Every structure is written in C-alpha cells, then in structure tokens.
Coordinates of C-alpha atoms and ligand atoms in Angstrom, one line a residue:
M1 CA 51.8 -26.2 71.1
S2 CA 50.8 -30.0 71.5
G3 CA 53.3 -30.8 73.8
H4 CA 54.2 -33.3 71.3
E5 CA 58.3 -35.0 71.3
P6 CA 59.3 -35.3 67.7
D7 CA 59.6 -38.5 66.7
E8 CA 63.1 -40.2 64.8
T9 CA 60.6 -42.7 63.2
W10 CA 61.6 -43.3 59.9
W11 CA 58.3 -43.2 57.9
K12 CA 57.5 -39.9 59.4
I13 CA 61.1 -38.2 58.4
R14 CA 61.1 -40.0 55.4
S15 CA 59.1 -38.6 51.9
V16 CA 57.5 -41.5 50.1
Y17 CA 58.0 -41.6 46.5
Q18 CA 55.4 -43.9 43.8
I19 CA 57.2 -45.5 41.0
Y20 CA 54.8 -47.1 38.3
P21 CA 56.8 -50.4 38.3
R22 CA 55.6 -50.5 33.7
S23 CA 56.4 -46.6 32.8
Y24 CA 59.5 -45.8 35.1
R25 CA 62.1 -46.5 32.9
D26 CA 62.9 -50.1 30.5
A27 CA 66.3 -51.5 30.7
N28 CA 65.8 -54.5 29.0
G29 CA 64.6 -53.0 25.9
D30 CA 60.8 -54.8 25.5
G31 CA 59.1 -51.2 25.7
I32 CA 58.3 -53.0 29.5
G33 CA 59.3 -51.0 32.8
D34 CA 61.4 -53.8 35.1
L35 CA 63.6 -53.9 37.8
T36 CA 66.6 -53.2 36.4
G37 CA 65.6 -50.0 35.5
I38 CA 64.3 -49.8 38.5
T39 CA 68.0 -49.9 40.0
Q40 CA 69.0 -47.9 37.6
G41 CA 66.8 -44.7 38.6
L42 CA 67.1 -44.3 42.6
S43 CA 70.0 -42.7 42.5
A44 CA 66.8 -40.3 40.3
I45 CA 65.2 -40.1 43.8
K46 CA 67.6 -40.1 46.2
A47 CA 68.5 -36.6 44.7
L48 CA 65.6 -35.6 45.2
G49 CA 64.9 -36.1 48.1
A50 CA 62.2 -38.9 48.9
G51 CA 64.0 -41.6 50.8
I52 CA 60.9 -44.6 50.5
V53 CA 60.1 -45.8 47.6
W54 CA 56.8 -47.4 46.7
M55 CA 56.5 -49.6 44.0
S56 CA 53.1 -50.5 42.6
P57 CA 52.8 -54.0 42.5
I58 CA 55.5 -56.5 40.8
F59 CA 54.6 -59.7 41.9
R60 CA 53.3 -62.4 39.0
S61 CA 49.5 -61.9 37.3
P62 CA 48.2 -61.5 34.0
M63 CA 47.9 -57.9 34.6
A64 CA 44.1 -57.2 33.5
D65 CA 44.7 -54.7 36.8
N66 CA 48.5 -55.2 35.5
G67 CA 50.0 -56.0 38.7
Y68 CA 46.5 -56.0 40.9
D69 CA 45.7 -59.6 39.7
M70 CA 48.0 -61.5 41.6
S71 CA 48.8 -64.8 40.3
G72 CA 52.0 -65.5 42.6
Y73 CA 52.7 -63.8 46.1
R74 CA 55.9 -64.9 46.3
E75 CA 56.8 -64.6 43.2
I76 CA 58.5 -61.3 41.0
D77 CA 56.4 -61.4 37.7
P78 CA 59.0 -62.4 34.4
L79 CA 58.1 -58.9 32.9
F80 CA 60.2 -57.4 35.2
G81 CA 63.3 -59.1 35.9
T82 CA 63.4 -61.8 38.6
L83 CA 64.9 -62.5 42.2
A84 CA 68.3 -62.0 41.4
D85 CA 67.1 -58.9 40.3
F86 CA 65.5 -58.0 42.8
E87 CA 68.2 -58.1 45.5
A88 CA 70.4 -55.9 42.5
L89 CA 67.8 -53.7 43.1
L90 CA 67.7 -53.4 46.9
A91 CA 70.8 -53.8 47.2
E92 CA 71.1 -50.6 45.0
A93 CA 68.7 -49.0 47.6
R94 CA 70.4 -49.9 50.6
R95 CA 73.1 -48.3 49.1
L96 CA 71.2 -45.1 48.7
D97 CA 70.4 -45.1 51.6
L98 CA 66.7 -45.8 50.3
K99 CA 63.8 -48.1 51.6
I100 CA 61.7 -49.8 49.4
V101 CA 58.1 -50.5 50.0
L102 CA 56.6 -53.0 48.3
D103 CA 52.2 -53.3 47.3
I104 CA 50.6 -55.6 48.0
A105 CA 47.0 -56.2 46.4
L106 CA 45.3 -58.7 49.2
N107 CA 42.0 -58.5 48.7
H108 CA 42.0 -60.4 45.5
T109 CA 43.9 -62.9 43.3
S110 CA 43.4 -63.0 40.1
I111 CA 41.5 -65.1 38.9
D112 CA 44.5 -67.3 37.0
H113 CA 46.2 -67.5 41.0
P114 CA 46.4 -72.1 42.0
W115 CA 44.0 -71.2 44.4
F116 CA 40.9 -70.8 42.5
Q117 CA 42.1 -72.8 39.5
A118 CA 42.1 -75.5 42.6
A119 CA 38.8 -73.8 43.9
L120 CA 37.6 -74.4 40.5
S121 CA 38.6 -77.8 39.5
D122 CA 37.8 -78.9 43.0
P123 CA 34.6 -78.3 44.3
T124 CA 34.8 -80.4 47.8
G125 CA 38.2 -79.4 48.3
P126 CA 39.9 -77.0 50.5
Y127 CA 40.8 -74.2 48.3
R128 CA 37.1 -73.3 46.9
D129 CA 36.7 -71.5 50.6
Y130 CA 39.7 -69.2 49.7
Y131 CA 36.7 -67.3 48.0
I132 CA 33.6 -65.7 48.7
W133 CA 30.4 -68.0 46.6
R134 CA 27.3 -67.9 46.7
D135 CA 24.3 -69.6 44.2
E136 CA 22.4 -66.5 43.4
P137 CA 24.5 -63.7 43.7
N138 CA 23.0 -60.8 45.5
N139 CA 22.8 -57.3 43.9
W140 CA 26.1 -55.1 44.4
Q141 CA 28.4 -53.8 41.5
S142 CA 31.3 -54.1 40.9
I143 CA 33.6 -51.3 40.9
F144 CA 35.0 -51.3 38.0
G145 CA 31.1 -51.7 36.2
G146 CA 28.7 -54.8 35.9
P147 CA 27.8 -57.0 38.2
A148 CA 29.8 -58.2 41.3
W149 CA 29.2 -62.0 40.8
S150 CA 30.1 -64.0 38.1
K151 CA 29.5 -67.6 37.3
P152 CA 32.9 -69.6 35.4
D153 CA 32.0 -71.8 32.8
G154 CA 31.1 -75.4 34.0
D155 CA 30.4 -74.8 37.7
D156 CA 27.4 -73.8 40.1
A157 CA 28.3 -71.1 41.7
Y158 CA 29.5 -67.0 41.8
Y159 CA 32.2 -65.6 43.1
L160 CA 32.4 -63.0 44.5
H161 CA 34.8 -59.6 42.6
L162 CA 34.5 -56.0 43.7
F163 CA 36.9 -55.5 41.2
D164 CA 37.1 -56.7 37.6
K165 CA 35.8 -59.9 36.6
T166 CA 39.9 -61.6 37.0
Q167 CA 40.2 -60.1 40.5
A168 CA 38.0 -62.8 43.3
D169 CA 37.9 -61.8 46.6
L170 CA 39.3 -63.5 49.3
N171 CA 37.4 -65.2 51.6
W172 CA 39.3 -63.5 54.7
E173 CA 37.1 -65.3 57.2
N174 CA 39.2 -68.9 56.5
P175 CA 42.3 -68.6 58.6
A176 CA 44.0 -70.8 56.1
V177 CA 44.0 -67.5 53.7
R178 CA 45.3 -65.4 56.7
E179 CA 48.4 -67.0 57.0
E180 CA 48.9 -67.2 53.6
I181 CA 49.2 -63.3 53.4
Y182 CA 51.0 -63.4 56.6
G183 CA 53.8 -65.5 54.9
A184 CA 53.9 -64.0 52.0
M185 CA 53.8 -60.7 53.2
R186 CA 57.1 -62.2 55.6
F187 CA 58.7 -63.9 52.7
W188 CA 60.0 -60.3 51.3
L189 CA 60.3 -58.7 54.5
D190 CA 62.6 -61.2 55.3
R191 CA 64.4 -60.7 52.0
G192 CA 64.9 -57.0 52.9
V193 CA 62.2 -54.7 51.9
S194 CA 61.3 -52.0 54.4
G195 CA 57.3 -52.1 54.1
F196 CA 54.2 -52.9 52.4
R197 CA 51.3 -50.7 50.9
L198 CA 48.3 -52.7 51.7
D199 CA 45.3 -52.5 48.6
V200 CA 41.9 -51.7 49.2
V201 CA 42.4 -53.4 52.5
T202 CA 39.7 -51.6 54.1
V203 CA 37.1 -53.7 52.8
I204 CA 38.8 -57.1 53.9
S205 CA 36.0 -57.5 56.2
K206 CA 32.5 -58.4 54.6
P207 CA 29.3 -57.8 56.4
P208 CA 28.2 -60.9 57.3
G209 CA 25.3 -62.4 55.5
L210 CA 26.6 -60.7 52.5
P211 CA 23.0 -58.2 52.1
D212 CA 21.8 -56.1 49.4
A213 CA 23.3 -53.1 49.2
P214 CA 21.0 -49.7 49.5
D215 CA 22.5 -48.6 47.3
P216 CA 24.6 -50.9 44.7
R217 CA 26.4 -48.9 42.8
P218 CA 30.5 -48.9 43.1
M219 CA 31.4 -45.9 45.2
P220 CA 28.1 -46.0 47.4
L221 CA 29.5 -49.6 47.9
Y222 CA 32.3 -48.4 48.2
D223 CA 31.7 -46.9 52.0
L224 CA 29.2 -50.0 52.9
L225 CA 31.8 -51.3 52.7
A226 CA 35.0 -50.2 54.1
G227 CA 35.7 -50.9 58.4
G228 CA 33.2 -54.6 57.9
P229 CA 33.5 -56.0 61.2
R230 CA 36.4 -57.7 61.6
L231 CA 38.7 -55.4 60.3
H232 CA 40.2 -54.5 63.8
E233 CA 40.5 -57.5 64.4
W234 CA 42.4 -59.3 61.8
L235 CA 44.7 -55.6 61.4
R236 CA 45.7 -55.9 65.3
D237 CA 46.3 -59.7 63.9
M238 CA 49.0 -58.8 61.1
R239 CA 50.7 -56.1 63.1
R240 CA 51.0 -59.3 65.7
E241 CA 52.3 -61.9 62.6
V242 CA 54.5 -59.8 60.2
F243 CA 54.5 -55.9 61.6
D244 CA 55.8 -56.2 64.4
L245 CA 58.5 -58.7 63.4
Y246 CA 60.4 -56.2 62.0
D247 CA 61.8 -53.0 61.2
C248 CA 58.4 -52.0 59.1
V249 CA 55.7 -50.0 57.7
A250 CA 53.2 -51.0 56.8
I251 CA 50.6 -48.4 55.0
G252 CA 47.3 -49.0 53.9
E253 CA 45.2 -47.9 51.2
G254 CA 41.6 -46.4 53.0
P255 CA 38.8 -45.9 50.6
G256 CA 35.8 -45.4 52.6
L257 CA 37.1 -43.9 55.3
N258 CA 36.6 -40.7 58.0
P259 CA 39.1 -39.3 60.2
E260 CA 37.7 -41.5 62.8
R261 CA 37.5 -44.8 61.2
A262 CA 41.1 -44.0 60.4
A263 CA 42.5 -42.5 63.9
A264 CA 41.2 -46.1 65.4
I265 CA 43.7 -48.0 63.0
V266 CA 46.5 -45.8 63.5
N267 CA 46.2 -45.8 67.3
P268 CA 49.3 -45.1 68.8
A269 CA 47.4 -47.2 71.9
D270 CA 45.8 -50.0 69.9
P271 CA 48.5 -49.3 66.8
M272 CA 46.6 -51.3 63.7
L273 CA 48.7 -49.8 60.7
H274 CA 51.6 -47.2 61.2
M275 CA 49.5 -44.9 57.8
I276 CA 46.4 -45.5 56.2
Y277 CA 45.7 -43.3 53.8
H278 CA 42.3 -41.0 52.5
F279 CA 40.5 -41.3 50.1
D280 CA 39.1 -37.4 50.4
F281 CA 41.8 -36.4 47.7
V282 CA 41.5 -39.9 45.4
D283 CA 37.5 -39.5 45.4
H284 CA 37.9 -36.4 43.6
N285 CA 39.5 -37.3 40.0
G286 CA 37.9 -34.4 38.6
S287 CA 35.5 -34.9 34.9
R288 CA 34.5 -38.1 35.8
Q289 CA 33.5 -37.3 39.2
G290 CA 31.8 -34.1 38.3
R291 CA 32.2 -32.3 41.2
D292 CA 33.6 -29.1 41.1
W293 CA 37.8 -28.1 42.5
D294 CA 36.7 -26.2 45.3
R295 CA 39.2 -24.5 46.6
V296 CA 37.8 -24.4 50.4
W297 CA 36.8 -27.5 50.0
F298 CA 40.4 -28.3 49.2
K299 CA 41.8 -26.5 51.9
S300 CA 39.4 -28.3 54.6
V301 CA 40.7 -32.1 53.1
F302 CA 43.7 -30.8 55.2
D303 CA 42.5 -29.9 58.1
R304 CA 39.7 -32.5 59.0
W305 CA 42.5 -34.8 58.7
D306 CA 45.0 -32.9 60.4
K307 CA 42.6 -31.9 63.4
G308 CA 41.1 -36.0 63.1
I309 CA 44.8 -37.0 64.0
G310 CA 47.3 -35.2 64.0
S311 CA 50.7 -35.8 66.4
N312 CA 48.3 -38.9 68.0
G313 CA 48.7 -41.0 65.5
W314 CA 50.4 -40.3 62.2
N315 CA 49.1 -38.7 58.7
S316 CA 50.1 -39.4 55.4
C317 CA 48.9 -37.5 52.9
V318 CA 48.3 -39.1 49.2
V319 CA 46.5 -36.5 46.7
G320 CA 47.9 -38.2 43.3
N321 CA 49.0 -41.4 42.4
H322 CA 48.4 -44.6 39.6
D323 CA 45.0 -44.4 39.9
L324 CA 43.9 -41.1 38.6
R325 CA 44.7 -38.2 35.8
R326 CA 47.4 -35.9 36.6
L327 CA 47.5 -33.8 40.2
I328 CA 47.8 -30.6 37.5
A329 CA 44.3 -31.4 35.4
R330 CA 42.9 -32.4 38.3
F331 CA 43.2 -29.0 40.3
G332 CA 44.3 -26.8 38.3
D333 CA 42.4 -24.2 35.4
G334 CA 43.2 -24.7 32.3
N335 CA 45.1 -21.7 31.4
A336 CA 48.0 -21.0 33.5
D337 CA 51.5 -22.2 33.6
P338 CA 51.5 -25.8 34.6
S339 CA 54.8 -25.3 35.9
L340 CA 53.4 -22.5 38.8
V341 CA 50.3 -24.8 39.2
A342 CA 52.3 -27.6 40.0
K343 CA 55.4 -26.3 42.8
A344 CA 51.8 -24.1 44.0
L345 CA 49.9 -27.7 44.7
A346 CA 53.3 -28.8 46.0
A347 CA 53.5 -26.3 48.5
T348 CA 50.1 -27.1 49.9
Y349 CA 50.9 -31.4 49.7
L350 CA 55.3 -31.8 50.8
L351 CA 55.0 -30.0 54.3
Q352 CA 51.7 -31.0 55.7
R353 CA 51.8 -32.8 58.9
A354 CA 52.2 -36.1 57.7
T355 CA 54.1 -38.0 55.2
P356 CA 53.8 -37.2 51.5
F357 CA 53.6 -39.2 48.7
I358 CA 55.1 -38.2 45.4
Y359 CA 53.3 -39.2 42.7
Q360 CA 56.1 -40.5 39.4
G361 CA 56.1 -37.4 37.2
D362 CA 54.5 -35.2 39.7
E363 CA 57.7 -33.7 40.5
L364 CA 57.9 -32.7 37.0
G365 CA 54.1 -31.2 36.6
L366 CA 53.8 -34.0 34.2
S367 CA 50.0 -33.4 32.7
D368 CA 47.3 -36.2 31.1
T369 CA 47.7 -37.1 27.6
T370 CA 45.7 -37.2 25.2
I371 CA 43.8 -40.8 24.4
T372 CA 42.0 -40.4 20.0
A373 CA 40.8 -43.6 19.8
V374 CA 39.6 -46.3 22.1
E375 CA 42.8 -49.1 21.2
E376 CA 45.1 -46.3 22.9
L377 CA 43.9 -47.1 26.3
D378 CA 45.4 -49.6 28.3
D379 CA 43.1 -49.9 31.7
V380 CA 40.5 -52.4 32.1
W381 CA 38.7 -49.6 34.1
A382 CA 38.5 -47.0 31.2
K383 CA 37.5 -50.5 28.2
T384 CA 34.8 -51.4 31.0
T385 CA 33.4 -47.8 30.9
Y386 CA 33.9 -47.9 27.5
G387 CA 32.1 -51.0 26.8
L388 CA 29.3 -50.2 29.2
A389 CA 28.3 -46.8 27.8
R390 CA 28.6 -48.8 24.1
S391 CA 25.5 -51.4 25.3
K392 CA 23.3 -48.6 26.7
G393 CA 23.6 -46.7 23.0
H394 CA 26.2 -44.4 23.1
T395 CA 27.6 -43.6 20.1
E396 CA 31.6 -44.6 19.9
A397 CA 32.6 -41.1 20.5
E398 CA 30.2 -40.4 23.7
A399 CA 31.9 -43.4 24.1
L400 CA 35.5 -43.1 24.5
A401 CA 34.7 -39.9 25.6
K402 CA 33.3 -41.4 29.0
A403 CA 37.1 -43.2 29.3
V404 CA 38.7 -40.6 27.9
A405 CA 37.4 -37.9 30.7
M406 CA 38.1 -41.2 33.8
T407 CA 41.6 -43.4 32.6
R408 CA 43.7 -43.8 34.8
D409 CA 46.1 -43.6 31.6
H410 CA 47.1 -40.2 32.3
A411 CA 49.4 -41.2 35.0
R412 CA 50.6 -44.2 33.6
T413 CA 52.5 -43.2 30.5
P414 CA 56.4 -43.7 30.6
Y415 CA 58.0 -42.0 32.6
P416 CA 59.7 -38.7 30.3
W417 CA 63.7 -39.1 31.7
T418 CA 64.6 -36.6 28.9
P419 CA 63.4 -34.1 26.2
E420 CA 62.7 -37.3 23.8
G421 CA 61.8 -39.8 26.1
G422 CA 64.9 -42.0 27.2
F423 CA 62.2 -44.9 28.9
S424 CA 62.9 -47.4 26.1
L425 CA 64.5 -48.3 23.4
A426 CA 62.0 -49.8 22.0
T427 CA 58.3 -48.2 21.0
P428 CA 56.9 -47.6 24.8
W429 CA 53.9 -50.1 26.4
L430 CA 51.6 -47.0 26.4
K431 CA 52.2 -43.5 24.6
P432 CA 53.7 -41.3 26.8
T433 CA 52.3 -37.9 27.1
P434 CA 53.4 -35.5 24.8
N435 CA 56.4 -33.5 25.6
L436 CA 55.5 -29.6 25.3
G437 CA 58.7 -28.1 26.5
G438 CA 61.0 -28.9 29.2
V439 CA 58.9 -31.5 31.1
D440 CA 61.3 -34.1 31.4
L441 CA 63.8 -35.4 34.2
A442 CA 67.0 -34.0 32.3
S443 CA 65.8 -30.7 31.2
Q444 CA 64.5 -30.2 35.3
Q445 CA 67.5 -30.7 37.1
A446 CA 69.6 -28.7 34.8
D447 CA 66.7 -25.5 35.6
S448 CA 67.5 -24.7 39.2
H449 CA 63.5 -22.7 38.4
S450 CA 62.1 -26.1 37.2
V451 CA 59.2 -28.1 38.6
W452 CA 61.6 -30.8 40.3
A453 CA 63.3 -28.4 41.7
F454 CA 61.4 -27.1 43.7
Y455 CA 59.9 -30.8 44.7
R456 CA 63.5 -30.7 45.9
A457 CA 63.3 -27.9 47.6
L458 CA 60.9 -28.7 49.6
L459 CA 61.8 -32.0 51.0
E460 CA 65.1 -30.4 51.7
L461 CA 63.3 -27.8 53.8
R462 CA 61.2 -31.0 55.6
S463 CA 64.0 -33.2 56.0
K464 CA 66.2 -29.7 58.3
N465 CA 64.0 -28.5 59.8
P466 CA 61.8 -31.5 61.3
E467 CA 60.4 -29.4 64.2
T468 CA 58.7 -27.3 62.0
W469 CA 57.8 -28.8 58.7
I470 CA 57.1 -32.3 59.9
F471 CA 56.5 -31.3 63.2
G472 CA 55.2 -28.6 63.4
A473 CA 51.7 -27.7 64.6
Y474 CA 49.0 -27.2 62.1
E475 CA 46.8 -24.4 61.4
D476 CA 45.0 -22.9 58.1
L477 CA 44.9 -19.5 58.9
L478 CA 42.3 -18.6 56.2
P479 CA 40.4 -21.0 56.0
A480 CA 37.1 -19.5 53.7
H481 CA 39.1 -17.6 51.0
E482 CA 38.3 -18.4 47.3
S483 CA 41.6 -18.9 46.4
L484 CA 44.6 -18.2 49.0
F485 CA 45.9 -21.4 50.9
V486 CA 47.4 -19.2 53.9
Y487 CA 48.5 -22.4 56.3
R488 CA 50.9 -22.0 60.0
R489 CA 53.6 -24.7 60.5
G490 CA 54.8 -24.8 63.6
A491 CA 56.1 -21.9 65.5
R492 CA 57.7 -20.0 62.7
G493 CA 56.1 -21.4 60.1
L494 CA 54.1 -19.9 57.0
V495 CA 52.9 -21.0 53.6
C496 CA 50.8 -18.5 51.4
V497 CA 49.9 -20.2 47.7
N498 CA 47.3 -18.3 46.0
L499 CA 45.6 -20.9 44.7
G500 CA 43.8 -19.4 41.3
G501 CA 44.7 -17.6 38.9
K502 CA 43.8 -13.5 39.7
A503 CA 46.5 -11.9 42.2
C504 CA 45.0 -11.6 45.6
A505 CA 46.2 -9.1 48.3
L506 CA 47.5 -11.2 51.7
P507 CA 45.3 -9.9 53.7
G508 CA 47.3 -7.4 57.0
A509 CA 47.5 -10.1 59.8
V510 CA 49.2 -12.9 57.3
T511 CA 51.3 -9.7 56.0
Q512 CA 52.6 -9.2 59.8
L513 CA 53.3 -11.8 60.2
L514 CA 56.0 -12.1 57.7
S515 CA 57.2 -9.2 59.0
G516 CA 59.5 -11.0 61.4
L517 CA 60.3 -14.4 59.3
T518 CA 63.1 -15.1 55.5
C519 CA 61.7 -16.1 52.5
L520 CA 63.3 -19.6 52.1
H521 CA 61.3 -20.7 48.3
R522 CA 59.4 -17.8 45.6
S523 CA 57.2 -18.7 42.8
G524 CA 55.3 -16.8 40.4
V525 CA 54.7 -13.7 41.7
A526 CA 54.2 -13.4 45.1
S527 CA 55.2 -9.9 47.6
T528 CA 54.5 -9.5 51.7
S529 CA 51.3 -8.0 50.3
L530 CA 50.1 -9.1 47.4
M531 CA 49.9 -13.1 46.2
G532 CA 50.2 -12.7 41.9
A533 CA 48.2 -16.2 40.3
W534 CA 49.7 -19.4 41.5
S535 CA 52.4 -18.0 43.3
T536 CA 54.4 -19.6 46.0
Q537 CA 55.9 -18.4 49.2
I538 CA 57.2 -20.4 52.1
W539 CA 58.7 -18.0 54.9
A540 CA 60.5 -19.0 58.4
Ligands
ISL601 O1 40.5 -45.4 41.2 C1 39.7 -45.0 41.9 C2 39.4 -43.7 42.5 O2 40.0 -42.4 41.4 C3 39.1 -46.3 43.4 O3 38.4 -45.7 43.6 C4 40.0 -47.2 43.2 O4 39.4 -48.6 42.9 C5 40.7 -47.5 44.9 O5 42.1 -46.8 44.8 C6 41.3 -48.6 44.5 O6 42.9 -49.2 44.0 C7 43.3 -50.2 44.0 O7 43.1 -51.4 43.7 C8 42.5 -52.0 42.9 C9 43.7 -51.9 41.3 O8 42.8 -51.5 40.5 C10 43.9 -49.8 41.7 O9 45.4 -49.6 40.7 C11 44.7 -49.6 43.4 O10 45.3 -49.0 43.7 C12 42.6 -53.3 42.5 O11 43.1 -53.9 43.1
CA602 CA1 61.6 -54.2 30.1

C-alpha cells in the first residue's frame, strides 16, 4: 500500500525479550538472579522465538533503584557476576543467534559514583561540573515524589535529581560527560553487545536556566522536560560517535514523546536513534493513574503511532515492562480467565507494524503479586510513596494501599521456571507471585494451549511471513467499537480480538473479509460471525 520495500534490518525482524536480571534465574544460590542464570535461560528465550534480549541494568550499582543508579559504567555489578560470566553469556547468545542489548542510565548516576564523590570532596575540581548544582532549588518535584533537589551534608549547594535523591542528574552540557558516556557504550559494543536501551534519554537536555515549572508535579514535569533544546544535537553526536561505528541498535526510552517528536528522532533521513518507545501505555498503570481502561483509547494508541511513524522510521511496541503492574492486571477484567486475557493482549501487540517487546513473565500470563506488609516492598518509588502518605497523615493501611496500587514490585517477582518456582535454591530476594496453577514455564511448555505456546505461535507467524506481519500496512477496521479490536495487516492479514467479557457479533463486513482467508490461530470461542469473551482469531 505504502510502496514500502521490506527491509531485512535485524532489529525490525526480531522481537525483543526483556529480562529483569535480579529476577530471571539465580545460578549461584544467593537468592538473586545473575548472569550465569541468564546464560542458562537463553535457550528458553530462543525456544519462544524472540531474537533480541534486552537486560535491565547489570552495571555496578548500590541498587537503590535496582541498577538504574549506576556507580560504574564499565563494570559488571558483583551481585550479577564477573566480566568473564558476561563473556560466557555473550558466547551462548552467539551460539543461539540471539542479540544482547544492555540498558544504560545516562541521565543520572548514583551518588556513589566516583564522579559524584569527587564532586563532593573537591567542589573546585573538574567533576563538580559533571552534575547540576544550584544555590537555591527551583520548584521541580522528583518523579518518585518529594523535591528534585537535595543538599549533601556539609555542602553549600543543591544537586538536581529527577528521580531518587541517590540518582544525581548528569550535566550533559559538559562535553566531558558526553565523552564518558559515549566511551562507556563503545567499551561494551567492542565486547560484542548489539546495542543499548537508553534510559529516559528524552530528558537529558534541560531547559536553559532551569526555570520554575508551571506545574511542578512529577508527570507534568516529565512532559515539560522531554525533548530539551540540545537533545537532537546530542543524539546525532551519539549516532556518529557510537552507533554508526557498529552493527547495533539504539533504543530510546521516550517519556513525554508524541508521534511528531518521536518521528524526528527515528527519521531515516536524519537518523538519531533506531527506535524509541512511547509512554502512552507505560503511563497507564491502572489504579495509579486512576483512569479507566478504555478500549477505544487503547486501540487509538496503536493507530496514532502507526500513522505517526509507520514505515517512515520504525515503531517499537512496549506495553508492559519492569516499571508497571502486570499486563493482565492493567488491561484485563477481574473476572475473566487470565490466560484468555493474556492471549488476547498478545494478539494486540505482537502483530503490529513495529518491533514488539515482551517483558519476562508476560508470555506466561503472570499476574500481579500479593503484598500484605510494608516490609515486602522493595521498590524505592513505592517506599517513597508510602513514606509521603504517612507524613501527610494517612494511616498505615491507607499508605500501604497506595504503595501496593502503584509499586513496580508486581513486575519484578522471580520468574517461575517450574510449578515449585525453580528460580533459586535459596529464599528469593523478593517474594514470588503466588502460582495459582500452570503459570510457570515448564507447565506451559508442555501444554500446546498455553499462553506461552500462543506467544510462540504469533512470533513464528511474524518471522515466517514478514511481508504481512512485520511490514504489511496497518489498518484498524473498527476504531470506535467498544470491545472488538479488528485490524488488518497487509493485503491478507486479519486479527480479531474481543477485549471484553461479553460475546460480540462480528460486523458483516468483517465476516465477508474472512471468507477468502484461512484461520491460523484461535483462542477462546470465536467463529466467523461471533467473538466470545476475550477470544482471538488470526487469519491470513
Ligand atoms: O515508571 C514509570 C511509569 O510508570 C515512569 O515514569 C518511570 O519513571 C520511567 O519509565 C523512567 O523509567 C526508567 O528510569 C527510572 C527507573 O527507575 C526505571 O526503572 C526505568 O525504566 C530512573 O532511572
Ligand atoms: Ca545469584
């Protein structure tokens, strides 16, 4: 339709599987996931059919934000293993033909980073200017809650931290900072990694003079800060100095982006990053946002991003990740069969004109966990939320309820390898999500009707017929329908999903289209004229 030539670029063809290293697999029996555990688990990712593995941070870190607070960009954190373990992981990935993508938090470092420590001990030295200092704070609030500025003991000035107070924002205006980060990325690319996911890259360029924000609360602040005046300049530098020198992919995390801003960043005529993922879904954490889960809105997000980027540049599709409650908790319905919900959601996001990102456990239909005491929370954001609620006079129970509703811990529980758990021989660092039956890899690999089997089938579809399922034009046929999601891919691909608990008739026009096609996959009760609760059918 668009005259687009299918392009064999690997990061368009392959799907991404995101690993949360602390929780994937513990090989040395200390209760925390590690690199050797990941090496052992790669064959399971291969079996699923993903081709790129993005690992959340593994660099040296005091772990206040589980690695998004980095204290050494060229070191593996000892909790996860050694450089030799990482090289073994890369070797296994090569053997299995999997690409490894690392996660780098380049907007900020831990205050334990030697640069920040030098900035404190020698305020007139070169490292002071690696960070952002003011004598008086402005009105910005941290994304995690509380002021975005803190004054170190014995210091005269405040440093900026858009996230936790242990995550000091780097001063990207300083060319030495940029060189350090580019050098660190080259260090890992030279060792054979295939790219980076760039944490909150859209906020590295701050507005000149750091003016007060009209609305300083966390989320509006994000929108204000995204896409600062020098962002494009620095992304072009990064492309030239790093990414263009390797066969690699650069994936930006894009809070605050709309399709126009994103399109500029992935525009093939002026390339900065290869892909950038938006926050339309990431922003929707269910009860934290207090928004209803509106099917028409959900569908419109896919449509607006396909229209906004389409084949001019390339979309990525991130619906769930380590920062959110579980997919089926955010976009399900409390009463439905969770495995049907998981399959229906898979059919919405795995077959888009985009590179899909699968977050570990979503391919099993893993649900939110149960948290009954504040001691069970690990997430620094949730603890801050709890503390702030208490300081505002909320009871313990109210404060806990607020934290449980938003905590990122739901997505971070240990990966269920077997019905008994199988993550570690020791007590895991975070209490596992209760397995109510069959939500584990071993059970699902043995069951041809499992969520895992459904994910695998859709990924296989994608790789067997890229003309249709990867590059084919996208069209939502029923954008206004309150429950049905029916979309077309290319000339012959058709996906029908019922995103609700009530059976719905398929409109005659859709039934007619199906008559010339073959049904490739089905879940729930679905026919050419009727879609049962949370059913799915895929035709070509
Ligand atoms: O979690 C969010 C939405 O639910 C976000 O607003 C989140 O702060 C945003 O996605 C940025 O996240 C990234 O950077 C953070 C880190 O804590 C997250 O884990 C990471 O994904 C700071 O480095
Ligand atoms: Ca371990």
